[in-house]
Short mmCIF file of C-alpha atoms and ligand atoms in Angstrom, two decimals:
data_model
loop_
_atom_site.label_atom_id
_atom_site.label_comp_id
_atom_site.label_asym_id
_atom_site.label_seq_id
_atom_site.Cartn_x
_atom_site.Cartn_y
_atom_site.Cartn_z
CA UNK A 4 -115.66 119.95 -70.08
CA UNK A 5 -114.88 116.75 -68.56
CA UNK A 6 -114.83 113.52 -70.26
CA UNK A 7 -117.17 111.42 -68.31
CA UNK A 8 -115.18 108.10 -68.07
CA UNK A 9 -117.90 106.43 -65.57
CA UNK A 10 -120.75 104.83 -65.91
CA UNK A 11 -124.29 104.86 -63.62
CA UNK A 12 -122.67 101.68 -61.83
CA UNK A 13 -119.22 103.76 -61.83
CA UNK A 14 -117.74 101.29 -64.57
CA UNK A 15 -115.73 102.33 -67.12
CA UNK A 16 -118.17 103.39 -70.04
CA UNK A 17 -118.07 101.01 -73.40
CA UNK A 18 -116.24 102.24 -76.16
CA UNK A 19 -118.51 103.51 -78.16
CA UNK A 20 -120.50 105.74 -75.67
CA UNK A 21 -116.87 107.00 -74.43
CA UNK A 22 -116.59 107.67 -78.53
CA UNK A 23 -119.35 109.79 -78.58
CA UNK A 24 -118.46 111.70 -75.67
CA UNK A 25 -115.28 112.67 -76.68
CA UNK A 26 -116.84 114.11 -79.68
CA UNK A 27 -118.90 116.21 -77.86
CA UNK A 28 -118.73 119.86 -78.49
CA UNK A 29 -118.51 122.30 -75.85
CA UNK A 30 -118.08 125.96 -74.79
CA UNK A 31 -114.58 126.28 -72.79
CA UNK A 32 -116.54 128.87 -70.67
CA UNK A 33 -115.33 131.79 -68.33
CA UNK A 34 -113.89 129.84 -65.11
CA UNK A 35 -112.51 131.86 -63.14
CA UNK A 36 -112.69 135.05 -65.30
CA UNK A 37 -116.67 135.39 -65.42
CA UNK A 38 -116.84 138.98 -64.34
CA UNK A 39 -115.00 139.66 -67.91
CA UNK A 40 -117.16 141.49 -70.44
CA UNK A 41 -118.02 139.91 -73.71
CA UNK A 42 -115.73 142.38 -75.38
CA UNK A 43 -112.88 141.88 -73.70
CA UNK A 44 -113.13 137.86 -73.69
CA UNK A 45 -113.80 137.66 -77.40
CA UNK A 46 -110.86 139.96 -77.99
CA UNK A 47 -107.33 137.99 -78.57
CA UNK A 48 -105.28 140.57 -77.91
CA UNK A 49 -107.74 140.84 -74.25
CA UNK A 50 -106.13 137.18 -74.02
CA UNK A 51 -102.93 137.51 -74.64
CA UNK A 52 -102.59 140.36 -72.43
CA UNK A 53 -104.07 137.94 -69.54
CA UNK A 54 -102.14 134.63 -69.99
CA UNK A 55 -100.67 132.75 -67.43
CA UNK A 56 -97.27 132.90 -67.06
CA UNK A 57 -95.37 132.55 -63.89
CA UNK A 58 -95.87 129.92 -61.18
CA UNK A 59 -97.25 132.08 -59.11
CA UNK A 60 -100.28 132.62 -61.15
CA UNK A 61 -100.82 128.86 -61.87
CA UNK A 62 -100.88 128.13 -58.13
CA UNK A 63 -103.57 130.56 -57.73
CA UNK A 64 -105.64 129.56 -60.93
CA UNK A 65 -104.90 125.84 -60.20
CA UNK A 66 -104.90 125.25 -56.61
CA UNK A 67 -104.55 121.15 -57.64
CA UNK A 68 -101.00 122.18 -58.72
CA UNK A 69 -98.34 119.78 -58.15
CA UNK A 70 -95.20 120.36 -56.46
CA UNK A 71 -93.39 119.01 -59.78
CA UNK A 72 -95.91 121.32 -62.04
CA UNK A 73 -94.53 123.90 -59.22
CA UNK A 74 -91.10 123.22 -59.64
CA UNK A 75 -91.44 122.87 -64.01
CA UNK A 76 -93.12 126.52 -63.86
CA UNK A 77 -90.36 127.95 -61.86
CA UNK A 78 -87.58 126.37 -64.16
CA UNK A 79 -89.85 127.17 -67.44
CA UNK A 80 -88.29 130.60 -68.20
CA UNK A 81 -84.88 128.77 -68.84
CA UNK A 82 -86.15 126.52 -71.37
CA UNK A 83 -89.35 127.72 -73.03
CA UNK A 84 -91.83 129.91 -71.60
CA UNK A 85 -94.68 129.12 -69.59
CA UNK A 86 -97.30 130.82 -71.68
CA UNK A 87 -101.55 129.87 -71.50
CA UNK A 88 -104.42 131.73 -72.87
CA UNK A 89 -107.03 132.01 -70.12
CA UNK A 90 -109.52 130.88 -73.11
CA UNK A 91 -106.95 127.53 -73.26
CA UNK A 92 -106.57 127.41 -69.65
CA UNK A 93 -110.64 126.78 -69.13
CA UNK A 94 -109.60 123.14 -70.80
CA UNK A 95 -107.67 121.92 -68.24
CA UNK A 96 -109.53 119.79 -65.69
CA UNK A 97 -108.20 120.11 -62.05
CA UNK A 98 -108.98 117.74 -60.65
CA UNK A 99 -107.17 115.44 -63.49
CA UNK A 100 -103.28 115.34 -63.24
CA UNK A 101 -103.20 113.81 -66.09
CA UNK A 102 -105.23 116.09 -67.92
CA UNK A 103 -104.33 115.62 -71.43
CA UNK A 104 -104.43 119.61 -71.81
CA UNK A 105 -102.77 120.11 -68.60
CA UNK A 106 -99.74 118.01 -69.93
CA UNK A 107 -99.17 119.86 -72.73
CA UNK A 108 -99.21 123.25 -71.65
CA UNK A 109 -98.23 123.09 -68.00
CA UNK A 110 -94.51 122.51 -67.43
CA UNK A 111 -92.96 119.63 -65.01
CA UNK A 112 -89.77 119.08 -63.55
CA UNK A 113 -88.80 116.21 -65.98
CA UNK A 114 -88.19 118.80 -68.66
CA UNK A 115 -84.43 119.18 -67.21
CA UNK A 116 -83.83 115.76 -67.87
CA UNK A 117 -82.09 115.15 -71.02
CA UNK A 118 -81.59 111.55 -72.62
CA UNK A 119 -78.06 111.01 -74.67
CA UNK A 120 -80.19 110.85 -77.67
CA UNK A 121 -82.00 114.21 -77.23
CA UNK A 122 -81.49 116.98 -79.01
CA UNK A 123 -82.06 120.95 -79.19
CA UNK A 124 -82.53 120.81 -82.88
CA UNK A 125 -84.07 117.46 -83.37
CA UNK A 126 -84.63 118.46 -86.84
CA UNK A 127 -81.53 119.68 -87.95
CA UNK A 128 -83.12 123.23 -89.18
CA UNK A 129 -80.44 125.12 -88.66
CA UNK A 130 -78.05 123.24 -90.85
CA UNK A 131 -80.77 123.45 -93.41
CA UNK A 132 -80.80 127.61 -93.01
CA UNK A 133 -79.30 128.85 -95.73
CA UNK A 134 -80.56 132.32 -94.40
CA UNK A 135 -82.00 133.54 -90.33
CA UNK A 136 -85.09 132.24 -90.51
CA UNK A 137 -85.44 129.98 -93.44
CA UNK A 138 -85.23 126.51 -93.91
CA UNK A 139 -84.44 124.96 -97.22
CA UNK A 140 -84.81 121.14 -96.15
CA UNK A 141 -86.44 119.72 -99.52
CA UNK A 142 -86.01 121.03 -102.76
CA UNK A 143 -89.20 122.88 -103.97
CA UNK A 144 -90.23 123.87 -100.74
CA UNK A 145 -89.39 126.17 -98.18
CA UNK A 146 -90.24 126.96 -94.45
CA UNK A 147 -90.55 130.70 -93.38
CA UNK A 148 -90.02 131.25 -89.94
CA UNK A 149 -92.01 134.64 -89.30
CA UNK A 150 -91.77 134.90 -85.03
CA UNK A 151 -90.79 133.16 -82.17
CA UNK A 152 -93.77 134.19 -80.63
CA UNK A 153 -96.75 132.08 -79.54
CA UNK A 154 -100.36 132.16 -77.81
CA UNK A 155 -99.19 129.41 -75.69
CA UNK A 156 -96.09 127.29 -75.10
CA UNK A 157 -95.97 123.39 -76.11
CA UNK A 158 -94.16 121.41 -73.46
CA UNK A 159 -93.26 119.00 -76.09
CA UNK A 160 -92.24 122.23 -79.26
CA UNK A 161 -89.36 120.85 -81.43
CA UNK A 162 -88.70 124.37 -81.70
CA UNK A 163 -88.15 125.25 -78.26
CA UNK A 164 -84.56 126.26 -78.80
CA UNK A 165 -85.55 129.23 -80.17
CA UNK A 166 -89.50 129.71 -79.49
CA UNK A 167 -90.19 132.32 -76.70
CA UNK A 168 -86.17 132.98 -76.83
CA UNK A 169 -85.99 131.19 -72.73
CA UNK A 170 -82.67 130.07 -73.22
CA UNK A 171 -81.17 132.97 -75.20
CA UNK A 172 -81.38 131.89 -78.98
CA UNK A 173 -82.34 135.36 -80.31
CA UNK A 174 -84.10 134.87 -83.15
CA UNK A 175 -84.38 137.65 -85.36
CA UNK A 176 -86.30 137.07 -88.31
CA UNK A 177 -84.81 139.23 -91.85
CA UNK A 178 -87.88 139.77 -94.13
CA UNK A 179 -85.97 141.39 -96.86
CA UNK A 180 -82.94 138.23 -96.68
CA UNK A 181 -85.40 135.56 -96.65
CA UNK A 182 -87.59 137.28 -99.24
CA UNK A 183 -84.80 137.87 -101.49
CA UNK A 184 -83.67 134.08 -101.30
CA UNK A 185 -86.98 132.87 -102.52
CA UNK A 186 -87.15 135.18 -104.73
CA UNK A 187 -83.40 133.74 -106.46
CA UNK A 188 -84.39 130.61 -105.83
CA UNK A 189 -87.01 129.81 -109.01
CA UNK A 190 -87.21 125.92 -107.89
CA UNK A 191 -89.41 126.90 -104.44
CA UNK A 192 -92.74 126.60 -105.22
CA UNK A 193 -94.16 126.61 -101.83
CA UNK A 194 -94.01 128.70 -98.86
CA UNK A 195 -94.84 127.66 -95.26
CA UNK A 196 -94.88 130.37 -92.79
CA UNK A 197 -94.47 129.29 -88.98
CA UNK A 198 -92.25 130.51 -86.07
CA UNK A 199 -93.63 130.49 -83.74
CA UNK A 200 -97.18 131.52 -84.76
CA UNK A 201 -97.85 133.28 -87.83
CA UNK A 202 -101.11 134.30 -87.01
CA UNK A 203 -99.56 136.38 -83.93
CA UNK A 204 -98.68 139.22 -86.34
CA UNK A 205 -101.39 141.67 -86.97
CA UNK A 206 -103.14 141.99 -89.98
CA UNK A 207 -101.26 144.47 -91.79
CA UNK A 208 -98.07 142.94 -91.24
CA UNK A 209 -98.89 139.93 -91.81
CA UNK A 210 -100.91 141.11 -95.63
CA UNK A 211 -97.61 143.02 -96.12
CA UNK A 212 -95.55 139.80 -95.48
CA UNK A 213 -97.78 137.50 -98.09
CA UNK A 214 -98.57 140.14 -100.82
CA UNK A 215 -94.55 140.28 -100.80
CA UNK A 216 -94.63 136.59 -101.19
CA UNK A 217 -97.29 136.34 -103.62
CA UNK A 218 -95.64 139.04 -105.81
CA UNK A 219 -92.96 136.24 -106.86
CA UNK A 220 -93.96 134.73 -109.90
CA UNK A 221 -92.83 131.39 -109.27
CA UNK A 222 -94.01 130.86 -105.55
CA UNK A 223 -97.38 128.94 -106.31
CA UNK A 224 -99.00 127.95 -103.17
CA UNK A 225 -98.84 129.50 -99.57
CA UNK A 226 -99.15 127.52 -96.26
CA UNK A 227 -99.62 129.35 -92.85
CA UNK A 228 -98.99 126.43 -89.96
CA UNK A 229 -100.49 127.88 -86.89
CA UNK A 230 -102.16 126.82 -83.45
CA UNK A 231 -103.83 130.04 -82.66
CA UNK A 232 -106.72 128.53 -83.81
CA UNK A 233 -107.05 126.32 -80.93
CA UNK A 234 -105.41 128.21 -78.53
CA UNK A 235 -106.86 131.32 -79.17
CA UNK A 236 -109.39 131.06 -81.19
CA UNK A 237 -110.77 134.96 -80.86
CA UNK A 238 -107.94 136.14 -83.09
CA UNK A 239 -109.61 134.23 -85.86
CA UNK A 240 -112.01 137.39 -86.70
CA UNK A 241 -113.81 138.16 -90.20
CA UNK A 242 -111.10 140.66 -91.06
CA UNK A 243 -108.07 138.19 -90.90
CA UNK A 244 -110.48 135.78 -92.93
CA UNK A 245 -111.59 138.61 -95.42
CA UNK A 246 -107.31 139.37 -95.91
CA UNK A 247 -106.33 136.01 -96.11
CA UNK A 248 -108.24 135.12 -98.79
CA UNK A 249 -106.95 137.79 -100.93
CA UNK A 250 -103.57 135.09 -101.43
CA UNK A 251 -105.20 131.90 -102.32
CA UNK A 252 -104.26 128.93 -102.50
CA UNK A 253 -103.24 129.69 -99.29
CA UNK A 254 -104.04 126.29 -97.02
CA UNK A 255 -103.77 126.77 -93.19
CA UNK A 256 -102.39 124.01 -91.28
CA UNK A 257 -104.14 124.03 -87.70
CA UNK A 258 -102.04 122.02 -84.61
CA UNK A 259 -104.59 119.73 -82.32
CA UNK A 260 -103.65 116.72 -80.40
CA UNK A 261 -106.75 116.10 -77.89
CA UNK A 262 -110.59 116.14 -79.21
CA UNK A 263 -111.39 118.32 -76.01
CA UNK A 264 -109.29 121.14 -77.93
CA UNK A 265 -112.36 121.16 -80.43
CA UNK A 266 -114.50 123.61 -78.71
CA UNK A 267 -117.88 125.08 -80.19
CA UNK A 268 -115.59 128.46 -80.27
CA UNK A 269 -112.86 126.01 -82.39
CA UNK A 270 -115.49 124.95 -84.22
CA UNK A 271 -116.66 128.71 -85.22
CA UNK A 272 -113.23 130.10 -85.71
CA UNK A 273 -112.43 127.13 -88.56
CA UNK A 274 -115.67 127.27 -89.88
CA UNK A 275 -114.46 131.02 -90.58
CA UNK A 276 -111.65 129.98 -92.09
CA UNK A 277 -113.29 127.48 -94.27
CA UNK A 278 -115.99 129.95 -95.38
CA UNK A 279 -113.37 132.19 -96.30
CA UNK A 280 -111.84 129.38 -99.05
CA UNK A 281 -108.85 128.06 -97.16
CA UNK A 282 -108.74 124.18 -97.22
CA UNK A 283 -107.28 123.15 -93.72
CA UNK A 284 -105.10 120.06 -92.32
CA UNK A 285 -104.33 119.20 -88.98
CA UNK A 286 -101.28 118.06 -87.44
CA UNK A 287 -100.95 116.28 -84.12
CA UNK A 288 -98.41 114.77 -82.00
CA UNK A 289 -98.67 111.38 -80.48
CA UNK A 290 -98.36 112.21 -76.76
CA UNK A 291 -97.91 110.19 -73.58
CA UNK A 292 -101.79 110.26 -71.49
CA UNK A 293 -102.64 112.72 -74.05
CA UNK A 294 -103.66 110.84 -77.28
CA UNK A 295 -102.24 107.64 -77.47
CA UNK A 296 -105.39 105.66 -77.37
CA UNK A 297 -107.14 104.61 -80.63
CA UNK A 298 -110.46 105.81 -78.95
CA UNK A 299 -109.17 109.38 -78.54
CA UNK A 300 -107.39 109.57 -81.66
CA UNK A 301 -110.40 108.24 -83.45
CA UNK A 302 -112.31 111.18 -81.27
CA UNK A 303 -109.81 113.50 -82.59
CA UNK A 304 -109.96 112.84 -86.06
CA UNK A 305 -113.43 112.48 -86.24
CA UNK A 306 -114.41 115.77 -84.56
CA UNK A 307 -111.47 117.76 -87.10
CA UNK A 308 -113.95 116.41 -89.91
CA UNK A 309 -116.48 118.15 -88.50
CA UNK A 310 -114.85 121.08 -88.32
CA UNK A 311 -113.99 121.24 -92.23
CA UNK A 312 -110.54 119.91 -91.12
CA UNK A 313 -108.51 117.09 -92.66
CA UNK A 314 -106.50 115.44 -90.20
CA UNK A 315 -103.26 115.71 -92.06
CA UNK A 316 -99.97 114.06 -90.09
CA UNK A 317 -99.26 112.73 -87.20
CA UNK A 318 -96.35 113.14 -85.99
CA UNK A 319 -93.61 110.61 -83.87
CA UNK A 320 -92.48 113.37 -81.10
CA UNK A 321 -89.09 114.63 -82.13
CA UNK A 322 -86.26 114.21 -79.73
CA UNK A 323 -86.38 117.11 -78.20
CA UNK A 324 -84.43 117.58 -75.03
CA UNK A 325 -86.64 116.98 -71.78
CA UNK A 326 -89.82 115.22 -73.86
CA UNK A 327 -89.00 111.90 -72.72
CA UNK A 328 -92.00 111.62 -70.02
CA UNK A 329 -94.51 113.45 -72.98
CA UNK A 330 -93.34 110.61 -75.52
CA UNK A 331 -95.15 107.42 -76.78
CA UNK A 332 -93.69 104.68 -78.65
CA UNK A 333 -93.61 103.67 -82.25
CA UNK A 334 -95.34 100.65 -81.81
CA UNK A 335 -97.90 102.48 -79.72
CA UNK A 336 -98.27 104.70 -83.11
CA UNK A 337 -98.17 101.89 -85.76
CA UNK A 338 -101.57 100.51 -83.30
CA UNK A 339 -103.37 103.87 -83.61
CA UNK A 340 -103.15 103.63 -87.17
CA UNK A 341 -104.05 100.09 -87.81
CA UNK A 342 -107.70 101.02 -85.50
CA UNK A 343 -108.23 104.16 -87.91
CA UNK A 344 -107.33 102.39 -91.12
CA UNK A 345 -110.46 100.92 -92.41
CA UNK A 346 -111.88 101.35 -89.37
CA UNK A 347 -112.99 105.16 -89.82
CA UNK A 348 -113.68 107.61 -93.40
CA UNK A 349 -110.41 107.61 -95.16
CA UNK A 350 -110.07 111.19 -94.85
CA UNK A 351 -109.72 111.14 -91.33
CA UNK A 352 -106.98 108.86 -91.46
CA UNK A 353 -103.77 111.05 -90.96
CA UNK A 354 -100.38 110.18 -91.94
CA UNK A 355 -97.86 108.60 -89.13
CA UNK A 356 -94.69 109.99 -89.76
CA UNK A 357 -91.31 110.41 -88.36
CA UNK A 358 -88.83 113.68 -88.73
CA UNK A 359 -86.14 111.85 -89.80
CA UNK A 360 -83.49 112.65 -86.69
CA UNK A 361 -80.86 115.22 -87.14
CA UNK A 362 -82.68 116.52 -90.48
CA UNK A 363 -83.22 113.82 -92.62
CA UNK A 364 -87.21 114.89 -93.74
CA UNK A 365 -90.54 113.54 -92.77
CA UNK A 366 -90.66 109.73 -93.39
CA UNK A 367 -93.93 107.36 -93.61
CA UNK A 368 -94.89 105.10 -91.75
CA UNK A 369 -96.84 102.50 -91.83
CA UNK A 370 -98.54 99.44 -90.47
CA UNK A 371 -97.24 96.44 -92.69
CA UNK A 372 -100.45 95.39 -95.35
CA UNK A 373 -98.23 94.19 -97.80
CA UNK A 374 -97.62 90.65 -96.70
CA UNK A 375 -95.35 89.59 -99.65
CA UNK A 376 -93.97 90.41 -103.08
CA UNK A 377 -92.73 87.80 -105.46
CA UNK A 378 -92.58 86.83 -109.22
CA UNK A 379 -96.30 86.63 -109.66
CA UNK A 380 -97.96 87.92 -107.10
CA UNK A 381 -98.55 90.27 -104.41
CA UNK A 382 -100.34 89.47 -100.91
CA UNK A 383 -101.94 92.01 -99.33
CA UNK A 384 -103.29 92.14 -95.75
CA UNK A 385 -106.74 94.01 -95.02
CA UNK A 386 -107.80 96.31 -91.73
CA UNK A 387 -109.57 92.85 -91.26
CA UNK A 388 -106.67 91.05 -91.24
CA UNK A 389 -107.52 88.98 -94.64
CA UNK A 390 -105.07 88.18 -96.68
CA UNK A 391 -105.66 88.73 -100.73
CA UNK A 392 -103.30 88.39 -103.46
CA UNK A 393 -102.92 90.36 -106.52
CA UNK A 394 -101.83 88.74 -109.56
CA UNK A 395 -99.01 90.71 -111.22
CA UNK A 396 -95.71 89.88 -113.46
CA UNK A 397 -92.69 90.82 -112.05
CA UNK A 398 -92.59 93.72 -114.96
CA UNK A 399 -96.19 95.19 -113.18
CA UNK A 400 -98.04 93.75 -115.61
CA UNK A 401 -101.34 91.96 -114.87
CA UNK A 402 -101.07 87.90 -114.96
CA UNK A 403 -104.18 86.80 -116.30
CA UNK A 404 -105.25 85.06 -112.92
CA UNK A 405 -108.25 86.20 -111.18
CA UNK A 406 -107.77 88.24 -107.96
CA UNK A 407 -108.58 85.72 -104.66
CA UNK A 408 -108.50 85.71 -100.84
CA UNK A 409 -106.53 83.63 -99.46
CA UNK A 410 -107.00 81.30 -96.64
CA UNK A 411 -104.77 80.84 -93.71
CA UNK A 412 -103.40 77.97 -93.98
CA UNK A 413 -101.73 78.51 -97.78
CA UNK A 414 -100.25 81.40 -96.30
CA UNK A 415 -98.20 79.32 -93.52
S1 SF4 B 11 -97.54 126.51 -81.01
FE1 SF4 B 11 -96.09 125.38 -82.31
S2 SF4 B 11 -94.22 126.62 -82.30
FE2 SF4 B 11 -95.51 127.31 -80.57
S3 SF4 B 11 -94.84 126.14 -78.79
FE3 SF4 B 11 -96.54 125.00 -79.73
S4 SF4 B 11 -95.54 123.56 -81.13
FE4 SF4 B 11 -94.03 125.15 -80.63
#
């Protein structure tokens, strides 16, 4: 499962080859759980029974363990759970402390560090709750927030106040309340259920939950945001797929940040998805050594099209308390998207966006290819860095004068 980062002369490999092997789709094998039957491997509820969760266990199942991975394990049941799928856990690469799977699922010591500027509820969703376990942010919109349950934990969750319930939050989710608001509330159009994962619930609760949903006449469209998909992608069987596509449009959003995360059994459990009718997006974080490299991001995106998935946002971490050694800069973000832009199928080019801090919304953003606006024109910059202007009246409408490039020089 490793990337191969040398060469035959133990060089770094060039770009492109180092492109292609991210892209690469493999199994995430057995590891150390090859004596397991078939059956019980390909059954999620086989893997969620077995998942790592105490330090104990990831010393024995990682003997590279560090003593700061030690120490972040022992401290992770006061924060947010230490949780991995032994499916998810085949990612990691030992020998690798930087791992980009190992950094997102294995806790470290630096998550008790707080900056000023951190915050539990980065988001400000609970100011936005007008009911336990809803979150009325934007106006036709709503997210549902079905469990604080997941496969595995996210070092990096802006949900971790609650998620896994470490540090006491007790969520409780109320059906009927949050039901009932929608149901009063005739401008929400759109439902997202998340949690914690969605997909966690079994199938009849889960079919109860959205035919109760899709009995309100004026809820139109469905979302389910999950990352069961990736990290555990044996839940995704035929009979979820046959239910789910009793409530369409219902789109799934699936949560990736690495292209190793796109196994062959990913790749399967999507395609499944897919076949049943459900468009799906993907949404990534830009992380620290995990994917804040225009080659891996290109990788990432890339690969998601070939699963049937449109790379949908990417997301600015939040300030979440203890994320600062996970988190990349802005300008490191604005850089990824200027090598995607024109430089890769527009539809793998996700959206960089920020959640506006303490609950201000999702906000674009964007590498700067609008060099200037004025009373007759507007220059625009290409992913070649070429400038062009585009002649238009100050009231939008079209001057007259032919489209050009411009050179250089005019510009300074
Ligand atoms: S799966 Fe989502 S909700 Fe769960 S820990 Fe990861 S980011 Fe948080």
């Amino acid at each position: 499962m490793k990337e191969d980062k040398s060469s035959a002369n133990g060089e770094e490999p060039p770009s492109g080859h180092r492109l292609q092997l991210l892209k690469e789709f493999h199994s995430a094998g057995r590891g150390y759980w090859h004596d397991v039957s078939d059956a019980d491997w390909n059954d999620w509820r086989w893997q969620l029974k077995h998942r790592i969760t105490t330090a104990e266990q990831l010393q024995k199942f990682l003997p590279t363990l560090t003593p700061e991975e030690f120490a972040g394990a022992k401290l992770a049941n006061t924060k947010l759970a230490l949780a991995i799928t032994p499916y998810f856990f085949n990612l990691i690469d030992p020998a690798d402390e930087n791992c980009p799977v190992r950094l997102q699922v294995i806790p470290k010591l630096a998550e008790t560090q707080t900056a000023p500027w951190e915050m539990s509820d980065p988001c400000g969703e609970d100011s936005h709750s007008p009911v336990s376990g809803l979150v009325h942010r934007y106006p036709d919109r709503v997210l549902f927030l079905v469990t604080d349950r997941c496969a595995a934990y996210c070092r990096y969750c802006t949900r971790s106040r609650l998620v896994s319930n470490a540090s006491g939050y007790d969520f409780h989710p109320e059906f009927d309340r949050q039901i009932e608001y929608i149901a009063q509330h005739p401008e929400i159009r759109d439902v997202l259920l998340s949690g914690g994962d969605p997909l966690l619930l079994s199938d009849d609760k889960l079919e109860n939950l959205l035919s109760r949903l899709r009995a309100i006449p004026h809820v139109e469209f469905l979302r389910i945001g999950s990352r069961i998909p990736t990290f555990l992608p044996q839940r995704i069987t035929p009979e979820l797929c046959a239910m789910l596509k009793k409530f369409h449009p219902l789109f799934v959003s699936i949560h990736s940040n690495h292209p190793r995360e796109l196994t062959t059994e990913v790749r399967d459990a999507v395609g499944r998805l897919a076949d049943a009718g459900i468009p799906l997006g993907n949404q990534s974080v830009l992380l620290k050594h995990v994917n804040d490299d225009p080659t891996v991001m290109k990788a990432l995106v890339q690969k998601l099209l070939m699963c049937r998935v449109k790379p949908y946002y990417l997301y600015q971490c939040d300030l979440i308390s203890g994320s600062a050694h996970l988190r990349a800069s802005v300008s490191k973000g604005l850089e990824i998207m200027e090598q995607l832009r024109g430089h890769t199928t527009g539809y793998a080019v996700p959206q960089y966006v920020i959640d506006a801090p303490g609950g201000g919304g999702k906000v674009p953003i964007n590498p700067e290819y609008v060099v200037c606006r004025n009373a007759g024109r507007v220059l625009i910059r290409n992913y070649e860095g070429k400038v062009f202007e585009y002649p238009e009246a100050p009231d939008g409408t079209p001057t007259g004068k032919p489209p050009k490039e411009i050179e250089e020089p005019q510009l300074v």
